[in-house]
Coordinates of C-alpha atoms in Angstrom, one line a residue:
M1137 CA -83.7 -96.1 -26.7
T1138 CA -84.3 -96.1 -30.2
A1139 CA -86.1 -93.7 -32.4
P1140 CA -89.3 -93.5 -33.2
E1141 CA -90.6 -95.2 -36.5
Y1142 CA -93.6 -96.0 -38.8
I1143 CA -93.3 -98.9 -41.0
Y1144 CA -96.2 -99.2 -44.1
I1145 CA -95.8 -101.4 -47.3
K1146 CA -96.8 -100.3 -51.0
K1147 CA -97.0 -102.4 -54.1
R1148 CA -94.9 -101.4 -57.1
S1149 CA -97.7 -100.7 -59.0
E1150 CA -98.7 -97.9 -57.4
F1151 CA -95.4 -96.0 -57.0
G1152 CA -96.6 -94.4 -60.9
K1153 CA -94.5 -93.2 -63.8
R1154 CA -90.2 -92.4 -63.3
A1155 CA -89.2 -89.6 -63.2
Y1156 CA -86.4 -88.2 -65.7
F1157 CA -85.1 -84.6 -65.3
S1158 CA -83.4 -82.3 -67.8
D1159 CA -81.5 -79.3 -68.3
R1160 CA -82.4 -76.3 -69.6
N1161 CA -81.6 -72.6 -70.3
E1162 CA -83.9 -69.7 -68.1
I1163 CA -83.8 -66.2 -68.5
E1164 CA -84.2 -64.7 -64.9
L1165 CA -83.1 -61.0 -65.3
D1166 CA -83.0 -58.8 -68.4
V1167 CA -81.5 -55.5 -68.9
R1168 CA -81.7 -53.5 -71.5
P1169 CA -78.9 -51.1 -72.6
Q1170 CA -80.1 -47.5 -72.0
R1171 CA -77.7 -45.1 -74.5
E1172 CA -79.1 -42.1 -72.2
L1173 CA -76.6 -43.2 -69.3
A1174 CA -73.4 -43.5 -71.7
H1175 CA -72.9 -39.8 -71.1
D1176 CA -72.0 -40.5 -67.7
F1177 CA -69.6 -43.2 -67.6
I1178 CA -65.8 -42.9 -68.7
R1179 CA -63.5 -45.8 -70.5
I1180 CA -60.4 -45.9 -68.5
D1181 CA -58.1 -46.9 -71.1
P1182 CA -55.4 -48.1 -69.9
A1183 CA -56.8 -49.4 -67.0
S1184 CA -53.9 -49.3 -63.8
K1185 CA -54.0 -52.6 -61.5
Y1186 CA -51.3 -53.6 -58.8
T1187 CA -50.3 -57.0 -57.9
Q1188 CA -47.8 -58.3 -55.3
T1189 CA -44.9 -60.1 -57.9
E1190 CA -42.4 -61.0 -54.7
K1191 CA -42.8 -64.3 -52.6
I1192 CA -44.0 -63.7 -49.0
I1193 CA -40.9 -63.5 -46.1
A1194 CA -41.9 -64.4 -42.7
L1195 CA -39.1 -62.9 -40.1
H1196 CA -38.3 -65.5 -37.3
E1197 CA -36.1 -64.3 -34.8
V1198 CA -33.9 -67.4 -32.6
N1199 CA -31.7 -66.8 -30.1
T1200 CA -28.0 -68.0 -30.8
T1201 CA -24.9 -69.2 -28.8
T1202 CA -24.0 -66.3 -26.5
A1203 CA -20.0 -66.0 -26.3
T1204 CA -18.7 -65.7 -22.6
F1205 CA -15.7 -63.3 -22.3
Q1206 CA -13.6 -62.8 -19.2
N1207 CA -11.1 -59.9 -18.7
R1208 CA -8.1 -60.9 -16.7
G1209 CA -5.0 -58.2 -16.0
M1210 CA -2.3 -57.9 -13.6
L1211 CA -1.2 -54.8 -12.1
H1212 CA 2.9 -54.7 -12.4
T1213 CA 3.9 -52.2 -10.0
E1214 CA 7.7 -53.1 -10.7
G1215 CA 8.6 -55.3 -13.0
G1216 CA 6.1 -58.9 -14.2
W1217 CA 8.1 -60.6 -11.3
P1218 CA 6.3 -64.5 -10.8
K1219 CA 4.3 -64.7 -8.0
D1220 CA 6.8 -67.4 -5.9
I1221 CA 9.4 -63.6 -6.3
N1222 CA 9.1 -60.8 -3.4
K1223 CA 10.0 -57.8 -5.0
D1224 CA 10.9 -56.6 -2.2
D1225 CA 13.5 -58.7 -1.6
I1226 CA 16.3 -57.8 -3.2
E1227 CA 18.1 -61.0 -3.1
Q1228 CA 15.4 -62.9 -4.9
T1229 CA 15.4 -60.6 -7.1
V1230 CA 18.8 -60.8 -7.8
R1231 CA 18.6 -64.2 -8.1
Y1232 CA 16.4 -64.2 -10.7
R1233 CA 17.4 -62.0 -12.6
R1234 CA 21.1 -64.0 -12.9
K1235 CA 19.1 -67.2 -14.5
L1236 CA 17.5 -65.5 -17.1
E1237 CA 20.6 -63.6 -17.9
K1238 CA 22.3 -67.0 -18.2
D1239 CA 19.6 -68.4 -20.6
E1240 CA 20.9 -69.4 -24.3
F1241 CA 17.8 -67.0 -25.4
F1242 CA 18.5 -64.1 -23.8
V1243 CA 20.7 -62.0 -26.3
H1244 CA 18.7 -63.1 -29.4
T1245 CA 15.1 -62.0 -27.3
M1246 CA 16.7 -58.8 -26.2
L1247 CA 18.0 -58.0 -29.6
Q1248 CA 14.8 -58.4 -31.4
L1249 CA 13.0 -56.8 -29.1
M1250 CA 16.1 -53.2 -28.8
T1251 CA 14.7 -52.4 -32.3
P1252 CA 11.1 -51.6 -32.1
M1253 CA 11.6 -50.1 -29.1
E1254 CA 13.9 -47.7 -29.9
H1255 CA 12.3 -46.8 -33.0
C1256 CA 9.0 -46.1 -30.3
V1257 CA 11.5 -44.3 -27.9
L1258 CA 12.9 -41.8 -31.3
Q1259 CA 9.1 -41.2 -32.8
N1260 CA 8.1 -40.4 -29.5
N1261 CA 11.1 -37.9 -29.0
A1262 CA 10.1 -36.4 -32.1
C1263 CA 6.1 -35.4 -31.6
N1264 CA 4.7 -33.0 -29.1
I1265 CA 1.4 -34.4 -27.6
Y1266 CA 1.3 -31.2 -25.4
E1267 CA 1.3 -28.8 -29.0
Q1268 CA -0.9 -26.2 -28.9
Y1269 CA -2.2 -26.2 -32.4
F1270 CA -5.1 -22.6 -32.0
Q1271 CA -4.0 -20.6 -29.4
D1272 CA -6.9 -18.4 -30.3
I1273 CA -9.5 -20.6 -29.2
E1274 CA -11.1 -20.1 -25.5
P1275 CA -11.5 -23.0 -23.7
R1276 CA -15.5 -24.3 -23.3
P1277 CA -16.4 -24.3 -19.9
L1278 CA -16.7 -28.1 -18.3
V1279 CA -20.1 -28.1 -17.5
Q1280 CA -22.1 -31.2 -17.5
Q1281 CA -25.1 -31.5 -19.8
T1282 CA -28.3 -30.5 -17.3
V1283 CA -31.7 -31.9 -19.3
S1284 CA -35.5 -31.3 -18.7
R1285 CA -38.8 -31.8 -19.8
T1286 CA -42.4 -31.6 -19.1
V1287 CA -43.7 -34.6 -17.9
N1288 CA -48.0 -33.4 -17.8
V1289 CA -49.5 -30.1 -18.0
Y1290 CA -52.8 -29.9 -15.3
R1291 CA -55.3 -27.4 -16.4
D1292 CA -58.2 -25.5 -14.6
P1293 CA -61.0 -27.3 -16.1
L1294 CA -63.7 -24.2 -15.2
P1295 CA -63.2 -21.5 -18.4
T1296 CA -62.6 -18.8 -15.3
K1297 CA -58.9 -19.7 -14.8
R1298 CA -57.4 -18.4 -11.4
P1299 CA -54.2 -18.8 -10.5
V1300 CA -52.5 -21.5 -8.6
T1301 CA -51.9 -20.1 -4.3
H1302 CA -50.5 -23.6 -3.3
I1303 CA -48.8 -27.0 -4.2
S1304 CA -48.7 -30.1 -2.0
W1305 CA -47.6 -33.8 -2.8
S1306 CA -49.0 -36.6 -1.1
P1307 CA -46.9 -38.9 1.1
D1308 CA -46.6 -41.6 -1.2
G1309 CA -46.2 -39.3 -3.9
Q1310 CA -49.1 -40.6 -6.4
R1311 CA -51.1 -37.6 -5.7
M1312 CA -50.6 -33.4 -5.5
A1313 CA -53.7 -31.2 -3.9
A1314 CA -53.7 -27.7 -5.9
S1315 CA -55.8 -24.8 -4.2
H1316 CA -56.7 -21.8 -6.5
C1317 CA -57.7 -18.7 -5.6
S1318 CA -57.3 -14.6 -7.0
T1319 CA -55.3 -13.2 -5.1
D1320 CA -55.8 -9.4 -6.2
F1321 CA -58.9 -9.3 -3.9
K1322 CA -59.6 -5.7 -4.6
R1323 CA -61.1 -7.0 -8.1
A1324 CA -62.0 -10.6 -7.3
S1325 CA -65.7 -11.3 -8.3
A1326 CA -68.2 -13.0 -6.2
N1327 CA -68.8 -15.3 -9.3
Y1328 CA -65.2 -16.9 -8.7
S1329 CA -65.2 -20.1 -8.3
T1330 CA -64.0 -21.8 -4.8
I1331 CA -63.4 -25.2 -5.9
S1332 CA -59.6 -26.5 -5.2
Y1333 CA -58.4 -29.9 -6.7
I1334 CA -56.6 -33.0 -6.4
W1335 CA -55.2 -34.5 -9.2
E1336 CA -53.0 -38.1 -9.7
V1337 CA -50.0 -37.9 -11.4
E1338 CA -50.7 -40.2 -14.2
N1339 CA -54.0 -38.8 -15.2
P1340 CA -53.7 -35.3 -16.1
N1341 CA -57.7 -35.1 -17.7
K1342 CA -59.7 -35.1 -15.2
P1343 CA -59.3 -34.4 -11.1
W1344 CA -59.6 -37.5 -8.9
A1345 CA -61.1 -34.8 -6.5
K1346 CA -62.9 -31.4 -6.2
L1347 CA -62.5 -29.6 -2.5
K1348 CA -66.1 -27.1 -2.2
P1349 CA -65.3 -25.0 0.6
F1350 CA -67.1 -21.7 1.1
C1351 CA -64.4 -19.9 0.1
P1352 CA -61.1 -20.2 -1.9
L1353 CA -58.3 -21.7 0.0
L1354 CA -54.6 -19.9 -0.5
A1355 CA -53.0 -22.9 1.1
L1356 CA -53.7 -26.7 0.7
E1357 CA -51.1 -29.1 2.7
Y1358 CA -51.0 -32.9 3.0
N1359 CA -50.9 -34.5 6.4
P1360 CA -47.2 -36.3 6.2
K1361 CA -48.9 -39.2 8.1
D1362 CA -52.0 -40.0 6.6
S1363 CA -52.6 -39.1 2.7
N1364 CA -56.4 -38.6 3.4
I1365 CA -56.1 -36.0 5.9
L1366 CA -55.3 -31.9 4.7
A1367 CA -55.3 -28.9 5.9
S1368 CA -56.8 -25.8 4.4
G1369 CA -55.9 -21.9 5.3
L1370 CA -59.4 -20.1 4.0
T1371 CA -59.2 -16.4 2.9
T1372 CA -61.2 -15.4 5.6
G1373 CA -58.2 -15.9 7.8
Q1374 CA -60.2 -19.5 9.1
V1375 CA -58.6 -23.3 8.3
A1376 CA -60.0 -25.9 8.1
F1377 CA -59.4 -29.7 7.5
W1378 CA -60.5 -31.9 4.6
D1379 CA -60.9 -35.8 4.9
V1380 CA -60.6 -37.4 0.8
R1381 CA -63.1 -40.2 1.9
R1382 CA -66.0 -38.2 3.4
G1383 CA -66.3 -36.4 0.2
S1384 CA -65.5 -33.1 -1.5
E1385 CA -66.7 -30.9 1.3
L1386 CA -64.5 -30.0 5.0
I1387 CA -64.8 -31.8 7.5
E1388 CA -64.5 -29.0 10.2
A1389 CA -63.2 -25.0 10.5
S1390 CA -62.2 -22.4 12.6
S1391 CA -64.5 -19.9 14.4
V1392 CA -64.4 -16.3 12.8
E1393 CA -63.6 -14.4 16.1
H1394 CA -60.4 -17.1 17.1
S1395 CA -58.8 -17.1 13.5
H1396 CA -56.9 -14.8 11.3
R1397 CA -57.8 -11.0 10.6
D1398 CA -56.3 -11.5 7.0
P1399 CA -56.5 -14.8 4.5
C1400 CA -54.3 -17.3 5.7
D1401 CA -52.1 -17.8 2.7
K1402 CA -49.1 -19.9 4.9
L1403 CA -50.0 -23.6 6.3
L1404 CA -47.4 -26.3 7.3
W1405 CA -48.3 -29.6 9.9
I1406 CA -45.8 -29.8 12.3
A1407 CA -44.3 -33.1 14.4
S1408 CA -45.9 -34.4 16.6
K1409 CA -47.1 -37.8 18.6
T1410 CA -50.7 -37.6 17.0
G1411 CA -49.8 -36.1 13.4
T1412 CA -52.6 -34.0 13.8
E1413 CA -51.0 -30.3 14.5
F1414 CA -50.4 -27.7 12.3
F1415 CA -49.6 -23.9 12.9
S1416 CA -50.5 -21.0 10.6
A1417 CA -49.6 -17.5 9.5
S1418 CA -51.2 -14.9 7.7
K1419 CA -50.6 -10.7 6.6
D1420 CA -52.2 -10.1 10.2
G1421 CA -48.6 -10.7 12.2
Q1422 CA -49.7 -14.0 13.8
I1423 CA -48.7 -17.3 14.1
K1424 CA -51.2 -19.8 15.6
W1425 CA -50.7 -23.5 16.2
W1426 CA -53.7 -25.9 15.6
D1427 CA -54.8 -29.4 17.0
T1428 CA -58.0 -30.8 14.6
R1429 CA -59.1 -32.4 17.3
K1430 CA -60.4 -29.5 18.7
L1431 CA -60.4 -26.8 16.1
H1432 CA -62.6 -24.2 17.7
A1433 CA -59.9 -22.5 18.4
P1434 CA -55.9 -22.3 18.5
I1435 CA -53.3 -24.0 21.2
E1436 CA -51.0 -21.3 21.0
T1437 CA -50.7 -17.8 19.4
I1438 CA -47.9 -15.8 18.9
A1439 CA -47.7 -11.8 17.4
M1440 CA -44.7 -11.1 15.2
D1441 CA -43.8 -7.5 17.7
L1442 CA -40.5 -7.0 17.1
T1443 CA -40.4 -3.8 18.9
Q1444 CA -41.9 -4.8 22.6
P1445 CA -42.0 -8.6 22.0
D1446 CA -42.9 -9.0 25.7
E1447 CA -46.2 -6.8 25.5
Q1448 CA -47.0 -8.0 21.7
S1449 CA -50.1 -5.6 20.6
L1450 CA -51.4 -6.6 16.7
D1451 CA -50.8 -3.2 16.4
R1452 CA -47.6 -3.1 16.2
A1453 CA -47.3 -6.8 14.7
I1454 CA -45.7 -7.3 10.9
G1455 CA -46.9 -9.3 8.2
V1456 CA -45.8 -12.8 8.1
S1457 CA -45.1 -13.8 4.5
S1458 CA -43.0 -17.1 4.7
L1459 CA -42.7 -19.7 6.6
Q1460 CA -40.6 -23.0 7.4
F1461 CA -40.7 -26.0 10.1
E1462 CA -38.5 -29.2 9.7
P1463 CA -39.3 -31.9 11.5
S1464 CA -36.0 -32.9 12.5
M1465 CA -35.1 -29.8 14.6
G1466 CA -38.5 -30.5 16.7
T1467 CA -40.1 -26.8 17.5
R1468 CA -37.9 -24.8 16.1
F1469 CA -39.7 -22.8 13.1
M1470 CA -38.7 -19.8 10.6
C1471 CA -40.8 -17.3 9.1
G1472 CA -39.8 -14.7 6.7
L1473 CA -41.9 -11.1 7.4
E1474 CA -43.0 -8.3 5.3
N1475 CA -40.2 -5.9 6.1
G1476 CA -37.3 -8.3 5.2
W1477 CA -36.4 -9.6 8.4
V1478 CA -36.3 -13.7 9.3
I1479 CA -37.4 -15.0 12.3
S1480 CA -35.7 -18.2 13.9
G1481 CA -38.1 -19.1 16.2
N1482 CA -38.1 -21.7 19.2
R1483 CA -42.2 -22.6 20.2
K1484 CA -40.3 -24.0 23.8
G1485 CA -39.4 -20.4 24.7
K1486 CA -41.1 -19.5 28.2
T1487 CA -41.1 -15.8 27.1
P1488 CA -41.9 -14.3 24.1
Q1489 CA -38.9 -12.8 23.5
E1490 CA -36.7 -15.7 23.9
K1491 CA -39.4 -17.9 21.3
L1492 CA -38.5 -14.7 18.6
M1493 CA -34.7 -14.2 19.3
V1494 CA -32.5 -14.9 16.2
R1495 CA -33.7 -12.7 14.1
F1496 CA -31.8 -12.0 9.9
K1497 CA -32.4 -9.1 8.0
A1498 CA -32.5 -11.1 5.2
Q1499 CA -33.6 -9.1 1.9
Y1500 CA -35.1 -5.1 1.1
G1501 CA -38.5 -6.2 0.6
P1502 CA -40.9 -9.2 2.0
V1503 CA -39.4 -12.5 2.1
I1504 CA -41.5 -14.5 -0.3
S1505 CA -39.9 -17.9 0.8
V1506 CA -37.5 -19.2 3.6
E1507 CA -36.7 -22.8 3.5
R1508 CA -33.5 -25.0 5.7
N1509 CA -31.3 -27.0 3.8
P1510 CA -32.8 -30.7 4.1
T1511 CA -29.3 -31.9 4.5
F1512 CA -27.5 -28.8 6.4
P1513 CA -30.0 -27.4 8.3
K1514 CA -28.1 -24.7 9.3
N1515 CA -27.5 -23.2 6.1
F1516 CA -31.4 -22.0 4.9
L1517 CA -32.3 -19.7 1.5
T1518 CA -34.2 -16.9 1.8
V1519 CA -36.0 -15.3 -1.7
G1520 CA -37.2 -12.1 -1.9
D1521 CA -37.3 -8.7 -4.2
W1522 CA -35.0 -9.4 -6.8
T1523 CA -32.4 -11.8 -5.4
A1524 CA -31.8 -15.1 -4.3
R1525 CA -29.9 -15.3 -0.7
I1526 CA -28.0 -18.4 1.7
W1527 CA -27.7 -17.9 5.5
S1528 CA -25.5 -19.9 8.0
E1529 CA -27.2 -19.3 11.4
D1530 CA -23.7 -18.9 12.7
C1531 CA -23.1 -15.6 10.8
R1532 CA -26.3 -13.4 11.4
E1533 CA -25.2 -10.3 10.1
S1534 CA -24.5 -11.0 6.3
C1535 CA -25.7 -14.1 4.1
I1536 CA -22.7 -16.0 2.8
L1537 CA -24.0 -16.6 -0.9
W1538 CA -26.5 -14.4 -3.3
T1539 CA -27.3 -14.9 -6.7
P1540 CA -27.1 -11.8 -9.1
S1541 CA -30.4 -9.2 -9.2
H1542 CA -32.3 -10.8 -11.6
D1543 CA -34.4 -8.6 -14.7
V1544 CA -37.9 -9.6 -13.2
L1545 CA -39.2 -10.1 -9.7
L1546 CA -38.9 -13.8 -8.0
T1547 CA -42.1 -15.3 -6.9
N1548 CA -40.7 -18.7 -4.8
G1549 CA -37.5 -20.8 -4.2
M1550 CA -36.8 -24.3 -2.8
W1551 CA -34.1 -26.4 -2.3
S1552 CA -33.9 -29.9 -4.1
P1553 CA -34.9 -32.4 -1.8
T1554 CA -32.5 -34.7 -2.9
R1555 CA -29.4 -33.1 -4.3
F1556 CA -28.3 -30.3 -1.3
S1557 CA -26.8 -28.4 -3.6
T1558 CA -29.4 -27.6 -6.2
F1559 CA -32.0 -24.9 -5.5
F1560 CA -35.1 -24.2 -8.1
L1561 CA -36.5 -20.5 -8.3
T1562 CA -39.5 -19.2 -10.3
K1563 CA -40.2 -16.1 -11.7
A1564 CA -42.8 -13.3 -13.0
N1565 CA -42.2 -14.0 -17.0
G1566 CA -42.7 -17.4 -16.2
T1567 CA -39.6 -18.9 -16.2
L1568 CA -37.8 -21.4 -13.6
D1569 CA -33.9 -21.2 -13.0
V1570 CA -32.4 -23.9 -11.6
W1571 CA -29.2 -23.3 -9.5
D1572 CA -26.5 -25.6 -8.6
I1573 CA -24.1 -24.1 -6.3
I1574 CA -21.3 -26.6 -7.2
V1575 CA -21.1 -26.2 -10.4
Q1576 CA -21.3 -22.6 -11.0
K1577 CA -22.2 -19.9 -8.6
D1578 CA -23.2 -16.6 -11.4
T1579 CA -25.6 -17.6 -13.6
P1580 CA -28.2 -20.9 -13.1
V1581 CA -27.2 -24.0 -14.9
L1582 CA -30.6 -24.8 -16.5
S1583 CA -33.3 -22.1 -17.3
I1584 CA -37.0 -23.1 -18.4
K1585 CA -39.6 -21.0 -20.5
V1586 CA -42.4 -23.1 -18.5
C1587 CA -45.3 -20.8 -19.5
D1588 CA -46.3 -17.2 -20.8
E1589 CA -47.8 -16.2 -17.6
P1590 CA -46.3 -15.5 -14.1
L1591 CA -45.6 -18.7 -11.9
T1592 CA -46.7 -18.5 -8.3
C1593 CA -45.3 -21.9 -6.6
L1594 CA -43.6 -24.3 -6.6
R1595 CA -42.8 -28.0 -5.3
P1596 CA -40.4 -30.3 -5.6
H1597 CA -41.5 -34.1 -5.3
E1598 CA -39.6 -36.1 -2.3
Q1599 CA -36.8 -38.0 -4.8
G1600 CA -35.9 -35.1 -6.8
A1601 CA -36.7 -36.0 -10.0
L1602 CA -39.8 -34.3 -10.3
V1603 CA -40.8 -30.9 -9.9
A1604 CA -44.6 -29.3 -9.9
T1605 CA -45.0 -25.7 -10.5
G1606 CA -47.9 -23.6 -10.3
G1607 CA -48.6 -20.5 -13.2
K1608 CA -51.1 -17.8 -12.6
N1609 CA -53.1 -19.3 -15.5
G1610 CA -54.7 -22.1 -13.2
S1611 CA -51.8 -24.7 -14.5
V1612 CA -50.1 -26.9 -12.5
Y1613 CA -46.9 -27.8 -14.7
L1614 CA -45.1 -31.4 -13.8
L1615 CA -41.3 -31.2 -15.2
E1616 CA -38.3 -33.7 -15.1
F1617 CA -35.2 -33.2 -14.5
S1618 CA -32.3 -34.8 -15.5
E1619 CA -29.9 -37.0 -13.1
N1620 CA -27.0 -34.8 -12.9
L1621 CA -29.7 -31.8 -11.0
T1622 CA -31.5 -34.7 -8.5
V1623 CA -28.5 -37.1 -7.4
N1624 CA -25.7 -36.3 -5.0
Q1625 CA -21.7 -37.4 -6.6
K1626 CA -19.3 -39.1 -4.3
N1627 CA -17.9 -35.6 -3.4
D1628 CA -20.1 -33.2 -3.7
K1629 CA -20.5 -33.1 0.4
L1630 CA -17.0 -31.7 0.5
L1631 CA -17.5 -29.3 -2.4
F1632 CA -20.8 -27.6 -1.0
T1633 CA -19.4 -27.5 2.3
A1634 CA -15.8 -26.3 1.2
P1635 CA -17.1 -22.8 -0.2
L1636 CA -19.8 -22.3 2.4
Q1637 CA -17.4 -22.0 5.7
R1638 CA -14.8 -19.9 2.7
F1639 CA -18.1 -17.3 2.4
E1640 CA -18.5 -18.0 6.0
I1641 CA -15.0 -16.6 7.1
N1642 CA -14.5 -14.4 4.7
S1643 CA -18.1 -12.3 6.1
Y1644 CA -17.0 -12.6 9.6
F1645 CA -13.3 -10.6 8.5
C1646 CA -15.1 -8.0 6.4
L1647 CA -17.6 -7.4 9.3
S1648 CA -15.5 -6.8 11.7
H1649 CA -13.0 -5.0 10.2
S1650 CA -15.3 -2.4 8.8
R1651 CA -17.2 0.5 9.8
I1652 CA -20.0 2.8 8.4
C1653 CA -18.8 5.7 6.5
P1654 CA -20.7 9.5 6.5
C1655 CA -23.3 9.5 3.2
F1656 CA -23.1 11.5 0.3
I1657 CA -25.0 12.9 -2.0
Y1658 CA -24.9 12.5 -6.0
N1659 CA -27.3 13.6 -7.9
N1660 CA -29.9 14.3 -5.3
T1661 CA -29.0 10.0 -4.7
I1662 CA -28.1 9.4 -1.0
F1663 CA -25.5 6.8 -0.9
F1664 CA -23.8 5.0 1.8
A1665 CA -20.2 2.8 1.7
T1666 CA -19.2 0.7 4.2
I1667 CA -15.0 0.5 3.4
K1668 CA -11.9 -0.8 5.3
L1669 CA -10.0 1.4 7.4
P1670 CA -8.8 4.2 6.8
P1671 CA -11.4 5.1 4.5
T1672 CA -10.0 8.6 3.6
P1673 CA -8.1 7.7 0.3
I1674 CA -10.5 5.4 -0.7
R1675 CA -13.7 7.8 -0.9
V1676 CA -13.3 9.7 -3.5
Q1677 CA -12.8 5.9 -5.5
I1678 CA -16.0 5.2 -4.1
E1679 CA -17.5 8.2 -5.0
A1680 CA -16.8 8.2 -8.5
Y1681 CA -17.9 4.3 -8.6
A1682 CA -21.3 5.1 -7.6
N1683 CA -21.5 7.7 -10.1
T1684 CA -21.4 5.2 -12.9
V1685 CA -23.7 2.6 -11.2
S1686 CA -26.2 5.2 -11.3
S1687 CA -25.9 6.5 -14.6
R1688 CA -26.2 2.5 -15.2
Y1689 CA -29.3 2.4 -13.2
E1690 CA -30.9 5.8 -15.3
A1691 CA -29.6 4.0 -18.5
A1692 CA -32.2 1.2 -17.2
A1693 CA -34.8 3.6 -16.6
K1694 CA -35.0 2.6 -12.6
R1695 CA -33.9 5.4 -11.4
P1696 CA -34.0 3.9 -7.3
K1697 CA -34.2 7.1 -5.0
R1698 CA -31.4 5.3 -2.7
Y1699 CA -28.7 2.7 -2.9
R1700 CA -26.5 1.2 -0.5
I1701 CA -23.0 -0.2 -1.9
D1702 CA -21.0 -3.0 0.4
C1703 CA -17.8 -2.4 -0.4
A1704 CA -16.2 -4.6 2.5
G1705 CA -12.6 -5.6 2.8
I1706 CA -11.1 -3.1 -0.2
H1707 CA -7.2 -2.9 -0.2
T1708 CA -7.2 -0.6 -2.6
A1709 CA -7.4 3.0 -4.1
N1710 CA -7.4 2.1 -7.6
T1711 CA -10.7 2.4 -9.3
S1712 CA -10.1 -0.6 -12.0
K1713 CA -9.4 -2.7 -9.1
L1714 CA -12.3 -1.9 -7.6
P1715 CA -14.9 -4.9 -7.0
V1716 CA -18.0 -5.8 -8.5
V1717 CA -19.6 -4.3 -5.5
E1718 CA -23.2 -5.3 -4.8
I1719 CA -26.4 -3.0 -5.0
Q1720 CA -29.4 -2.9 -2.9
E1721 CA -32.1 -0.8 -3.6

């Protein structure tokens, strides 16, 4: 298709005159100088200017040809015999030696090798390679380098900060739930928010989800089989469960008349076929088992009445301060009480007395935390007052290992899920201590100042490298530890079990050869001494040692009114040889 066009014809005479073009100057703008503006300007003399005089060079990278190396060696246990010679066959070795000795170059070669060999032997005899040049230097302890770092800090977005009461990791390890509540119920204000948060590990700037209950949460625990389901304990004593797929409101809560009388601050899921059962505890002395399908009333209830277990009464029940459940042990559970006792219970017991059969006198105050070792379930950790203790179910009378008394109160403690000899302790001064029994037993291998406020709770990650701890300032701190605190070595299992068995046997020996002596009084202080028979020649020395202990406590301005000094297994009456005994308030 062609473009449209129009053709017309015109005569040359009608074109007009020819046009001629030329160039000329034209002033479009004329700016006259204004001398009054000259005072506002300064002449720059000289003027600095920069320029690049070097050549521009580009950087290019090229992979060069790599050389392949290979190491080869041979293990000589007896000489360098050829492959066809059996060194264990005497006839073959003798025949081969005679063959070499008959060689014409044998004597010449030996004369050349003897001179440098003799020089090396004489030089080695002249130098003492084991000589100590500096005798006064104390040997440094061979302790592995432990490293930690703060990965993220998850702060409470609200202006009024509330303490973190509980932390729980999701089954996939990508999120963690933190409950916030003021535990000072006498001073708690009605204006306090009831919101708790779910955080993504990689995003500390904004919570992944908010949980909005009708009252504050004291405990918040993920379902180990479903990362969308959570169970919580409320300050009203009720329990509730959540489904994050259905929003920030709780799904269902238990009825008040069937719930705890005091705030429910302990809650754990149990191993069941349906994955819907959990149990809770409170300071009212009750442990209740629940099912989320029928949350109106508990499935079973046990009161911590140790005086008359068969005739349970809430008036005699002792408050539960800690709770523990190991999925591999079925129906067995453990709980720590406010009077310092630890109960190892079995839900399958026919009577309440059978359910609360095994008892341990663990602490002198409330048992803040109790947890079984993930690798050796018969050993468990208790935390209370100023010490942390390791127990064995085979020895109920005494713990097999304990930490020295700390200067501040301990607030929580848990085992490492991956390294069975490591456990973590949080303190009221904002410090997190890492203990490794294999490395050292008297001091922590690592002490971290996390924050200036007291740390309230602790929860390690299943993979062991990450630990989340909450503070009274409402922040959750995520810490990462080095590999030597999270990974077991080849011989760690033997190094861990050997001292525990030795301490357990020692406890049996001391308890079987000791008796309680009558108390004696010094400076209005009652002392009780547990010593080995015969007590008569040793009692005076124990009394003198108690005087020293009393003065030391008076200097520290603690002034407790009663002590118990455990000196079991002492075989000498010399005061200087007395061990540093444990002092318990």
